[in-house]
Amino acid sequence: MGINLAVSAAPSREQRLGSITGYDGTLKELATLGCGGCLKNKNRGFQTVSSCVHTHAINQLAGLDDTLVVDHAPIGCAGSQICFTVAKNKLPVIPGASQLHHARVFSSNITESDTIFGAVDKLKESIRIAYERHHPGEIYIATSCVSAVIGEDVKSVATEMQKELGIPVEVATAEGLRSKIWASGFDAYCHAVSRARVKPSDKRNNTINYVGFNNIGLQHVSPLFKRLGLDIICLTATATRDDFERAASSIASWGQCGSQSSYLCSALEQECGVKYFQHHLPYGGIGFERFFLDIARYIEKEGIARQVIAEEKEKYRELLDRIRLELKGKKALLAMGGSFTYEYTRILGELGIEVLHSVAYHYDPKLDNSNQDEKVASATDVFELKLNVSSSVNDAQQLETDLLVKKYNPDFILSRGHDATSYAIAQGIPAMDVDIGLIVIGYRGMAQFGVYLTEMLRNTNFTKKLGQHYVSPFTDAYENLEPFSFYEEEVA
């Protein structure tokens, strides 16, 4: 497919990848239609508030070391970033990164009069003030719905300010109206940071890149790759420009999921020749075995990889057997991001748990890498492992999730962000907001998750009592709806 870093904006996921936010059926049907290029989106006659491209572009950019973001938007658009400051300052510091600090997000504070007379001069002044206060090594300007609608020439401002300040000033096209899929915000981040930091290299070092939200769990995963002679470079929150420079010479890359990391991994592959591994993800036992062997074959160290796998499998065998015994017969419902909902579907299967239904917040039928013969990880599981489950896609339409919880009445629900767990707990059903990224890799990651799950399910008294006192705020007419009652005809 190819990524064009010469242009200032990354096309939306709907345009590039054919991604969707509306579907109900099975995972097998979803993967088959996606791989065949026949997948269509379903619109809704009614929908609730979802997340926003703008928020997710800014929170990724603001995490980078020695940088700041100028948000060319009304002040409210930057208001959600405080929660990402809290999360960022809990992360382990990457060697070489600056001391932890608040997320540096400045707003140009577009007002009603600015929408009439323009706010270009206001943007320039905001950039100057931000630079004088922090003297960052680079600045990113995030566009917004308002700046796009009034036609602000933000690219020209970036060019002018780069000459004036003598540092990279890049634009992240982060208008919320660009896409219904908030993961397009991750693409805006990846496009901007690729233009600013990804420089072609012909060198090849014994390193492998991990692109994700954070590096939590690196101390457990790094020794496994050391056995293959590879050091991990984390292109995550707090990543430095030196990290990106070294990443351009790595042997390979992988990302925590296709949603957050596909674009950057693909840029490194296209611009620098760094192989992108994306059709197997290393979560749980089966996922780790396939992924680790893929990497090992690529660098011709399959024998060492098989030895590592055998050791890890035996190390956690007894614990996993006890976990499986305790979880036998349990049934679950999942609601989380487009990659991890299916990764956890597979992991729960490894633990002997039946998944009644999985909700993905969007679905990508393909990713950005140049080899379009490689399937996305969820489709790989369908065809390699015969994985299938009742499945739907919604962009955090939690009223749909609420109806699905009522319909399936699972023993527990797993979720990732966007508060889907609250709908289960209100009904007296245990729920867990799960980990993603390095912490879930391999047999250790699966065992740790299994321990957390068994501990949660051993005592569900509080949740059950809470459910007994819950009074639904919805009408009887709503409570009796089918989960997908709001769907309209499929659209191309």
PDB file of C-alpha atoms in Angstrom, residues 120 123-129 131 139 141 154-169:
ATOM      1  CA  VAL A 120      -3.158  32.347  12.557  1.00  0.00           C
ATOM      2  CA  LEU A 123      -1.278  30.369  16.814  1.00  0.00           C
ATOM      3  CA  LYS A 124       2.131  31.902  16.096  1.00  0.00           C
ATOM      4  CA  GLU A 125       2.100  33.748  19.412  1.00  0.00           C
ATOM      5  CA  SER A 126       1.108  30.552  21.255  1.00  0.00           C
ATOM      6  CA  ILE A 127       4.056  28.735  19.689  1.00  0.00           C
ATOM      7  CA  ARG A 128       6.465  31.507  20.672  1.00  0.00           C
ATOM      8  CA  ILE A 129       5.201  31.561  24.277  1.00  0.00           C
ATOM      9  CA  TYR A 131       8.943  27.767  23.158  1.00  0.00           C
ATOM     10  CA  ILE A 139       7.061  21.284  18.528  1.00  0.00           C
ATOM     11  CA  ILE A 141       0.854  21.679  16.090  1.00  0.00           C
ATOM     12  CA  VAL A 154      -1.434  25.637   9.694  1.00  0.00           C
ATOM     13  CA  LYS A 155       1.200  24.072   7.438  1.00  0.00           C
ATOM     14  CA  SER A 156       2.525  27.505   6.429  1.00  0.00           C
ATOM     15  CA  VAL A 157       2.672  28.521  10.082  1.00  0.00           C
ATOM     16  CA  ALA A 158       4.712  25.401  10.883  1.00  0.00           C
ATOM     17  CA  THR A 159       7.177  26.195   8.077  1.00  0.00           C
ATOM     18  CA  GLU A 160       7.535  29.813   9.209  1.00  0.00           C
ATOM     19  CA  MET A 161       7.978  28.960  12.891  1.00  0.00           C
ATOM     20  CA  GLN A 162      10.504  26.231  12.115  1.00  0.00           C
ATOM     21  CA  LYS A 163      12.700  28.830  10.394  1.00  0.00           C
ATOM     22  CA  GLU A 164      12.205  31.327  13.210  1.00  0.00           C
ATOM     23  CA  LEU A 165      12.897  28.945  16.115  1.00  0.00           C
ATOM     24  CA  GLY A 166      15.460  26.684  14.442  1.00  0.00           C
ATOM     25  CA  ILE A 167      13.806  23.449  15.622  1.00  0.00           C
ATOM     26  CA  PRO A 168      11.455  20.970  13.894  1.00  0.00           C
ATOM     27  CA  VAL A 169       7.849  22.210  13.921  1.00  0.00           C
TER      28      VAL A 169
END
